Amino acid sequence: MSADFHKLLFEVSEALVTEELAALKFLSLDHVPRRKLEAIQEPKAFFEVLEEKDMIGPENLFFLKELLYQISRIDLLSAHLGSSREEMERELQVPGRAQVSAHRQLLYGIAEDLAPEDVRNVKFLLQKQLPKNKLQENASMLQVFLEMEINGIIKEDNLTMLKDILQRFRADLKKKIDAYEEKKKENYSKEEVCYPVSVSAHPKEQGAEGEAAKQHGKIYKMKNNPHGYCLILNNHIFNNPCYNREGTLQDGEAVKKVFKWLQFETVECMNLEGKKIYETAKEYSKKDHRNMDCFVCFIFSHGEKDKIKGVDDECVNIEDLVSCFTGTNCPSLAGKPKVFIIQACQGSTRHPSVAVEPDSSGHLEVDASPLTSIPDKADILIGMATVEDYLCYRSCKTGSVYIQSLCQKMELLCPLHVDLAAILTEVNNEVAGKELEGSKQMPKITSTLLKRLVFEVPQ
């Protein structure tokens, strides 16, 4: 049993990245001395300390489950511990069951909800309270909270200064602290104060303040450089020259320009056969993404419904491509956003046109088909050039209507901290409004993202 237990800890350790270890250490501060935690540099050592403290063991896995639940590694919870989000939510409703204090949950949730710009604001406002070397650019929000605790600026029963700081630019989070304090006053014991994992739940208040809070939400971390791979699978020249996709080179260049600017490692693979499309996706799913924040894949080709065509006319299922990057098949991307943007038709039907204004005097071609469903996995966003059964359009001279609109919108809206789902909605609106050789095109967004995906623009 002990061998199985240590094998379990090893497998979980291998799947954790540096930021997640820091989160686990922070959430364990009520059980392990701070100095002991500071010396820990890798997950295995952290689990050894928890074992020494009798916090975890072969017959005692609840604290490990709770920690993984708190940092949203539901994939590990499910694959290695046989639990689920729903089961943990039920368990943590039991008074006294939670071992991570409501205070720790609150601070961790706030740290997760703060955007990079918010973190910079907090550091700026703490300049007189904390030494400069504790507020450097690379200091995480959890590190700042720890320094605030060490210096007595925040305590479990006194969060006044933190509330004053947040009130200036994140009133929604200040209200979460108010709610936490209200619960403490209601004669509950610490253990019964069951604060949500995420403090980003949208406030019920109406009006401008409620709307501003609603816009924030939890945001995926984008702290590494590069942020991740931007893989472009671009089919231009087909074995049958009749199917060559003129204009797709312009799409590839537009995407490379935008994602290099956004600090992604961009890779373009040209003219792939069906089998090679799948092998390339598999190759990138096996790479080490632990020091990356995100994965982006653009696919430009012909296809059929739910499938992409290789240059040899052989098809590959889109679901098979996406499944390469699930938490189980690509552990180093678990909990991180995976984005797939697909320029291809969903069939052969034309959307009837309502508008009469022409879009372009240049010749437009059509591509062909993907995706009615995606694997039931979290943190995936798929942007489709069109809905099922319909055509999408590509100019031989300027590139596809959908991809060119997306790149233009990203250049315009990323500096304004607009998240990708909102940008894609803008693209949908723009493309749907165009007249394309007497027809219309309606793009589609399918998402299981759990947070907002905001691309950081280099300063």
Short mmCIF file of N, CA and C in Angstrom, two decimals, residues 165-292:
data_model
loop_
_atom_site.label_atom_id
_atom_site.label_comp_id
_atom_site.label_asym_id
_atom_site.label_seq_id
_atom_site.Cartn_x
_atom_site.Cartn_y
_atom_site.Cartn_z
N ILE A 165 -7.08 48.89 -0.15
CA ILE A 165 -6.34 48.84 -1.41
C ILE A 165 -7.25 48.39 -2.55
N LEU A 166 -7.98 47.30 -2.33
CA LEU A 166 -8.82 46.75 -3.40
C LEU A 166 -9.99 47.68 -3.75
N GLN A 167 -10.47 48.44 -2.78
CA GLN A 167 -11.58 49.35 -3.01
C GLN A 167 -11.27 50.33 -4.13
N ARG A 168 -9.99 50.64 -4.33
CA ARG A 168 -9.59 51.66 -5.31
C ARG A 168 -9.75 51.19 -6.75
N PHE A 169 -9.61 49.87 -6.99
CA PHE A 169 -9.66 49.42 -8.38
C PHE A 169 -10.36 48.08 -8.58
N ARG A 170 -10.66 47.35 -7.50
CA ARG A 170 -11.40 46.09 -7.62
C ARG A 170 -12.42 46.01 -6.48
N ALA A 171 -13.44 46.86 -6.58
CA ALA A 171 -14.46 46.91 -5.52
C ALA A 171 -15.18 45.57 -5.37
N ASP A 172 -15.22 44.77 -6.46
CA ASP A 172 -15.89 43.47 -6.38
C ASP A 172 -15.18 42.55 -5.40
N LEU A 173 -13.84 42.61 -5.37
CA LEU A 173 -13.08 41.75 -4.45
C LEU A 173 -13.15 42.27 -3.02
N LYS A 174 -13.24 43.57 -2.88
CA LYS A 174 -13.44 44.15 -1.53
C LYS A 174 -14.74 43.64 -0.94
N LYS A 175 -15.76 43.50 -1.78
CA LYS A 175 -17.05 43.00 -1.30
C LYS A 175 -16.96 41.53 -0.90
N LYS A 176 -16.09 40.78 -1.53
CA LYS A 176 -15.90 39.39 -1.15
C LYS A 176 -15.30 39.28 0.25
N ILE A 177 -14.40 40.21 0.56
CA ILE A 177 -13.83 40.23 1.92
C ILE A 177 -14.92 40.61 2.92
N ASP A 178 -15.76 41.56 2.55
CA ASP A 178 -16.88 41.95 3.42
C ASP A 178 -17.77 40.74 3.71
N ALA A 179 -18.04 39.96 2.67
CA ALA A 179 -18.91 38.79 2.83
C ALA A 179 -18.25 37.76 3.75
N TYR A 180 -16.95 37.57 3.57
CA TYR A 180 -16.19 36.65 4.43
C TYR A 180 -16.27 37.10 5.90
N GLU A 181 -16.07 38.38 6.13
CA GLU A 181 -16.11 38.91 7.50
C GLU A 181 -17.50 38.80 8.11
N GLU A 182 -18.52 38.99 7.27
CA GLU A 182 -19.90 38.86 7.75
C GLU A 182 -20.16 37.44 8.24
N LYS A 183 -19.68 36.46 7.47
CA LYS A 183 -19.87 35.06 7.86
C LYS A 183 -19.19 34.75 9.18
N LYS A 184 -18.02 35.32 9.38
CA LYS A 184 -17.29 35.07 10.64
C LYS A 184 -18.07 35.60 11.84
N LYS A 185 -18.84 36.66 11.60
CA LYS A 185 -19.60 37.26 12.70
C LYS A 185 -20.85 36.47 13.04
N GLU A 186 -21.24 35.56 12.18
CA GLU A 186 -22.51 34.86 12.37
C GLU A 186 -22.37 33.64 13.27
N ASN A 187 -21.40 33.70 14.18
CA ASN A 187 -21.21 32.65 15.20
C ASN A 187 -20.85 31.29 14.62
N TYR A 188 -20.25 31.29 13.42
CA TYR A 188 -19.73 30.05 12.88
C TYR A 188 -18.31 29.88 13.39
N SER A 189 -17.87 28.67 13.56
CA SER A 189 -16.47 28.42 13.85
C SER A 189 -15.69 28.59 12.57
N LYS A 190 -14.36 28.70 12.66
CA LYS A 190 -13.53 28.86 11.47
C LYS A 190 -13.80 27.76 10.46
N GLU A 191 -13.94 26.55 10.97
CA GLU A 191 -14.11 25.42 10.06
C GLU A 191 -15.40 25.49 9.29
N GLU A 192 -16.40 26.14 9.87
CA GLU A 192 -17.70 26.18 9.20
C GLU A 192 -17.79 27.30 8.18
N VAL A 193 -16.83 28.21 8.21
CA VAL A 193 -16.85 29.27 7.21
C VAL A 193 -16.35 28.67 5.91
N CYS A 194 -17.27 28.31 5.05
CA CYS A 194 -16.92 27.59 3.82
C CYS A 194 -16.92 28.56 2.65
N TYR A 195 -15.79 29.19 2.40
CA TYR A 195 -15.70 30.19 1.35
C TYR A 195 -15.43 29.51 0.01
N PRO A 196 -16.02 29.99 -1.08
CA PRO A 196 -15.81 29.34 -2.37
C PRO A 196 -14.34 29.36 -2.79
N VAL A 197 -13.96 28.38 -3.63
CA VAL A 197 -12.60 28.33 -4.15
C VAL A 197 -12.30 29.60 -4.94
N SER A 198 -13.22 29.99 -5.79
CA SER A 198 -13.03 31.18 -6.59
C SER A 198 -13.82 32.32 -5.99
N VAL A 199 -13.18 33.46 -5.82
CA VAL A 199 -13.92 34.61 -5.33
C VAL A 199 -14.35 35.50 -6.49
N SER A 200 -14.37 34.91 -7.67
CA SER A 200 -14.71 35.72 -8.84
C SER A 200 -16.18 35.57 -9.24
N ALA A 201 -16.98 34.88 -8.43
CA ALA A 201 -18.39 34.71 -8.79
C ALA A 201 -19.01 36.08 -9.02
N HIS A 202 -19.79 36.16 -10.05
CA HIS A 202 -20.31 37.48 -10.43
C HIS A 202 -21.26 38.02 -9.37
N PRO A 203 -21.08 39.27 -8.98
CA PRO A 203 -21.97 39.86 -7.99
C PRO A 203 -23.37 40.02 -8.54
N LYS A 204 -24.33 39.98 -7.64
CA LYS A 204 -25.72 40.09 -8.08
C LYS A 204 -26.13 41.55 -8.28
N GLU A 205 -25.30 42.48 -7.77
CA GLU A 205 -25.68 43.88 -7.86
C GLU A 205 -25.82 44.32 -9.31
N GLN A 206 -26.77 45.18 -9.55
CA GLN A 206 -26.95 45.76 -10.87
C GLN A 206 -26.21 47.09 -10.92
N GLY A 207 -26.12 47.66 -12.11
CA GLY A 207 -25.51 48.97 -12.25
C GLY A 207 -24.06 48.86 -12.67
N ALA A 208 -23.40 50.04 -12.75
CA ALA A 208 -22.05 50.13 -13.30
C ALA A 208 -21.06 49.31 -12.50
N GLU A 209 -21.14 49.37 -11.18
CA GLU A 209 -20.17 48.67 -10.36
C GLU A 209 -20.29 47.17 -10.53
N GLY A 210 -21.55 46.69 -10.56
CA GLY A 210 -21.76 45.26 -10.77
C GLY A 210 -21.28 44.82 -12.13
N GLU A 211 -21.49 45.66 -13.14
CA GLU A 211 -21.02 45.32 -14.48
C GLU A 211 -19.51 45.27 -14.54
N ALA A 212 -18.84 46.22 -13.88
CA ALA A 212 -17.38 46.24 -13.89
C ALA A 212 -16.84 44.98 -13.23
N ALA A 213 -17.47 44.60 -12.13
CA ALA A 213 -17.03 43.40 -11.43
C ALA A 213 -17.24 42.17 -12.31
N LYS A 214 -18.37 42.16 -13.01
CA LYS A 214 -18.71 41.02 -13.86
C LYS A 214 -17.67 40.84 -14.95
N GLN A 215 -17.12 41.97 -15.43
CA GLN A 215 -16.17 41.90 -16.52
C GLN A 215 -14.85 41.29 -16.08
N HIS A 216 -14.50 41.40 -14.81
CA HIS A 216 -13.20 40.90 -14.37
C HIS A 216 -13.16 39.37 -14.38
N GLY A 217 -13.83 38.72 -13.45
CA GLY A 217 -13.80 37.27 -13.38
C GLY A 217 -12.40 36.74 -13.16
N LYS A 218 -12.28 35.42 -13.10
CA LYS A 218 -10.97 34.83 -12.98
C LYS A 218 -10.26 34.87 -14.32
N ILE A 219 -8.96 35.06 -14.27
CA ILE A 219 -8.17 35.21 -15.50
C ILE A 219 -7.05 34.18 -15.50
N TYR A 220 -6.86 33.51 -16.64
CA TYR A 220 -5.74 32.58 -16.76
C TYR A 220 -4.42 33.34 -16.62
N LYS A 221 -3.47 32.73 -15.96
CA LYS A 221 -2.16 33.36 -15.79
C LYS A 221 -1.41 33.36 -17.12
N MET A 222 -0.81 34.51 -17.43
CA MET A 222 -0.01 34.66 -18.64
C MET A 222 1.29 35.35 -18.24
N LYS A 223 2.20 34.60 -17.60
CA LYS A 223 3.39 35.21 -17.00
C LYS A 223 4.69 34.79 -17.66
N ASN A 224 4.66 33.72 -18.45
CA ASN A 224 5.91 33.21 -19.02
C ASN A 224 6.22 33.86 -20.36
N ASN A 225 7.47 33.77 -20.76
CA ASN A 225 7.90 34.24 -22.07
C ASN A 225 8.83 33.18 -22.67
N PRO A 226 8.39 32.46 -23.72
CA PRO A 226 7.12 32.64 -24.42
C PRO A 226 5.93 32.12 -23.61
N HIS A 227 4.74 32.64 -23.94
CA HIS A 227 3.52 32.18 -23.26
C HIS A 227 3.18 30.75 -23.65
N GLY A 228 3.65 30.33 -24.82
CA GLY A 228 3.36 28.98 -25.28
C GLY A 228 3.60 28.87 -26.76
N TYR A 229 3.26 27.72 -27.31
CA TYR A 229 3.38 27.52 -28.75
C TYR A 229 2.13 28.04 -29.45
N CYS A 230 2.34 28.66 -30.61
CA CYS A 230 1.26 28.93 -31.55
C CYS A 230 1.57 28.10 -32.77
N LEU A 231 0.88 26.98 -32.90
CA LEU A 231 1.12 26.02 -33.97
C LEU A 231 0.14 26.30 -35.12
N ILE A 232 0.68 26.48 -36.31
CA ILE A 232 -0.16 26.76 -37.49
C ILE A 232 -0.02 25.59 -38.46
N LEU A 233 -1.10 24.89 -38.71
CA LEU A 233 -1.14 23.80 -39.68
C LEU A 233 -1.83 24.33 -40.93
N ASN A 234 -1.04 24.63 -41.95
CA ASN A 234 -1.54 25.42 -43.08
C ASN A 234 -1.40 24.63 -44.39
N ASN A 235 -2.50 24.19 -44.93
CA ASN A 235 -2.50 23.44 -46.19
C ASN A 235 -2.80 24.37 -47.37
N HIS A 236 -1.80 24.51 -48.22
CA HIS A 236 -1.89 25.41 -49.37
C HIS A 236 -1.94 24.62 -50.69
N ILE A 237 -0.91 23.79 -50.91
CA ILE A 237 -0.79 23.03 -52.16
C ILE A 237 -1.26 21.59 -51.94
N PHE A 238 -2.30 21.19 -52.65
CA PHE A 238 -2.88 19.85 -52.52
C PHE A 238 -2.37 18.95 -53.65
N ASN A 239 -2.43 17.64 -53.42
CA ASN A 239 -2.03 16.69 -54.45
C ASN A 239 -2.84 16.89 -55.74
N ASN A 240 -4.09 17.23 -55.57
CA ASN A 240 -4.93 17.62 -56.71
C ASN A 240 -4.91 19.15 -56.80
N PRO A 241 -4.23 19.71 -57.80
CA PRO A 241 -4.07 21.18 -57.88
C PRO A 241 -5.39 21.94 -57.89
N CYS A 242 -6.47 21.27 -58.24
CA CYS A 242 -7.78 21.94 -58.25
C CYS A 242 -8.18 22.41 -56.85
N TYR A 243 -7.60 21.76 -55.81
CA TYR A 243 -7.97 22.08 -54.44
C TYR A 243 -7.00 23.04 -53.76
N ASN A 244 -5.99 23.54 -54.48
CA ASN A 244 -5.05 24.48 -53.87
C ASN A 244 -5.78 25.66 -53.24
N ARG A 245 -5.30 26.10 -52.08
CA ARG A 245 -5.99 27.14 -51.29
C ARG A 245 -5.23 28.46 -51.38
N GLU A 246 -5.46 29.21 -52.45
CA GLU A 246 -4.78 30.49 -52.60
C GLU A 246 -5.29 31.47 -51.54
N GLY A 247 -4.40 32.28 -51.02
CA GLY A 247 -4.76 33.24 -49.97
C GLY A 247 -4.43 32.75 -48.58
N THR A 248 -4.19 31.43 -48.43
CA THR A 248 -3.93 30.90 -47.09
C THR A 248 -2.55 31.32 -46.57
N LEU A 249 -1.61 31.63 -47.47
CA LEU A 249 -0.29 32.11 -47.04
C LEU A 249 -0.44 33.45 -46.31
N GLN A 250 -1.36 34.28 -46.78
CA GLN A 250 -1.61 35.57 -46.12
C GLN A 250 -2.17 35.35 -44.72
N ASP A 251 -3.02 34.32 -44.56
CA ASP A 251 -3.55 34.01 -43.23
C ASP A 251 -2.41 33.60 -42.29
N GLY A 252 -1.51 32.74 -42.79
CA GLY A 252 -0.39 32.30 -41.96
C GLY A 252 0.48 33.46 -41.51
N GLU A 253 0.77 34.39 -42.43
CA GLU A 253 1.60 35.55 -42.10
C GLU A 253 0.91 36.44 -41.08
N ALA A 254 -0.40 36.64 -41.23
CA ALA A 254 -1.15 37.49 -40.30
C ALA A 254 -1.12 36.90 -38.88
N VAL A 255 -1.31 35.59 -38.79
CA VAL A 255 -1.31 34.93 -37.48
C VAL A 255 0.08 34.99 -36.85
N LYS A 256 1.12 34.73 -37.64
CA LYS A 256 2.49 34.78 -37.11
C LYS A 256 2.83 36.18 -36.60
N LYS A 257 2.41 37.20 -37.32
CA LYS A 257 2.68 38.57 -36.91
C LYS A 257 2.04 38.87 -35.54
N VAL A 258 0.77 38.48 -35.38
CA VAL A 258 0.05 38.78 -34.13
C VAL A 258 0.62 37.98 -32.96
N PHE A 259 0.87 36.69 -33.16
CA PHE A 259 1.28 35.87 -32.02
C PHE A 259 2.76 36.01 -31.66
N LYS A 260 3.58 36.42 -32.61
CA LYS A 260 4.95 36.78 -32.24
C LYS A 260 4.93 38.04 -31.39
N TRP A 261 4.08 38.98 -31.76
CA TRP A 261 3.90 40.22 -30.98
C TRP A 261 3.42 39.90 -29.57
N LEU A 262 2.56 38.89 -29.45
CA LEU A 262 2.02 38.50 -28.14
C LEU A 262 2.95 37.54 -27.39
N GLN A 263 4.17 37.38 -27.87
CA GLN A 263 5.22 36.58 -27.21
C GLN A 263 4.89 35.09 -27.16
N PHE A 264 4.44 34.56 -28.29
CA PHE A 264 4.27 33.12 -28.47
C PHE A 264 5.39 32.61 -29.39
N GLU A 265 5.76 31.36 -29.18
CA GLU A 265 6.69 30.71 -30.11
C GLU A 265 5.87 30.16 -31.27
N THR A 266 5.94 30.83 -32.40
CA THR A 266 5.09 30.46 -33.53
C THR A 266 5.81 29.47 -34.45
N VAL A 267 5.08 28.44 -34.85
CA VAL A 267 5.60 27.40 -35.73
C VAL A 267 4.56 27.14 -36.81
N GLU A 268 4.96 27.25 -38.08
CA GLU A 268 4.03 26.98 -39.18
C GLU A 268 4.45 25.72 -39.91
N CYS A 269 3.55 24.77 -40.04
CA CYS A 269 3.78 23.51 -40.77
C CYS A 269 2.91 23.53 -42.03
N MET A 270 3.54 23.39 -43.16
CA MET A 270 2.84 23.55 -44.43
C MET A 270 2.53 22.21 -45.10
N ASN A 271 1.38 22.17 -45.78
CA ASN A 271 1.03 21.12 -46.73
C ASN A 271 1.17 19.71 -46.15
N LEU A 272 0.36 19.44 -45.14
CA LEU A 272 0.43 18.16 -44.42
C LEU A 272 -0.62 17.18 -44.92
N GLU A 273 -0.21 15.93 -45.05
CA GLU A 273 -1.17 14.86 -45.33
C GLU A 273 -2.01 14.61 -44.08
N GLY A 274 -3.13 13.94 -44.23
CA GLY A 274 -4.03 13.71 -43.11
C GLY A 274 -3.34 13.08 -41.91
N LYS A 275 -2.57 12.02 -42.16
CA LYS A 275 -1.86 11.33 -41.09
C LYS A 275 -0.87 12.26 -40.41
N LYS A 276 -0.19 13.11 -41.19
CA LYS A 276 0.82 14.01 -40.65
C LYS A 276 0.18 15.11 -39.80
N ILE A 277 -1.03 15.52 -40.13
CA ILE A 277 -1.73 16.51 -39.30
C ILE A 277 -1.88 15.96 -37.88
N TYR A 278 -2.36 14.71 -37.79
CA TYR A 278 -2.54 14.09 -36.48
C TYR A 278 -1.20 13.89 -35.77
N GLU A 279 -0.19 13.43 -36.50
CA GLU A 279 1.13 13.19 -35.90
C GLU A 279 1.74 14.48 -35.38
N THR A 280 1.52 15.58 -36.07
CA THR A 280 2.06 16.88 -35.63
C THR A 280 1.38 17.33 -34.34
N ALA A 281 0.04 17.17 -34.30
CA ALA A 281 -0.69 17.51 -33.08
C ALA A 281 -0.19 16.65 -31.91
N LYS A 282 -0.01 15.37 -32.16
CA LYS A 282 0.47 14.44 -31.13
C LYS A 282 1.86 14.85 -30.65
N GLU A 283 2.72 15.23 -31.60
CA GLU A 283 4.08 15.65 -31.26
C GLU A 283 4.07 16.84 -30.30
N TYR A 284 3.22 17.82 -30.57
CA TYR A 284 3.17 19.01 -29.71
C TYR A 284 2.49 18.72 -28.38
N SER A 285 1.61 17.75 -28.33
CA SER A 285 0.99 17.39 -27.05
C SER A 285 1.99 16.70 -26.14
N LYS A 286 3.04 16.11 -26.70
CA LYS A 286 4.05 15.42 -25.90
C LYS A 286 5.17 16.35 -25.43
N LYS A 287 5.17 17.57 -25.91
CA LYS A 287 6.20 18.52 -25.48
C LYS A 287 5.97 18.94 -24.03
N ASP A 288 7.01 19.49 -23.41
CA ASP A 288 6.93 19.95 -22.02
C ASP A 288 6.41 21.38 -22.00
N HIS A 289 5.17 21.55 -21.55
CA HIS A 289 4.54 22.88 -21.50
C HIS A 289 4.53 23.44 -20.08
N ARG A 290 5.32 22.85 -19.17
CA ARG A 290 5.24 23.26 -17.76
C ARG A 290 5.58 24.72 -17.54
N ASN A 291 6.50 25.26 -18.33
CA ASN A 291 6.88 26.67 -18.19
C ASN A 291 6.20 27.54 -19.23
N MET A 292 5.04 27.10 -19.66
CA MET A 292 4.24 27.88 -20.61
C MET A 292 2.83 28.06 -20.04
#
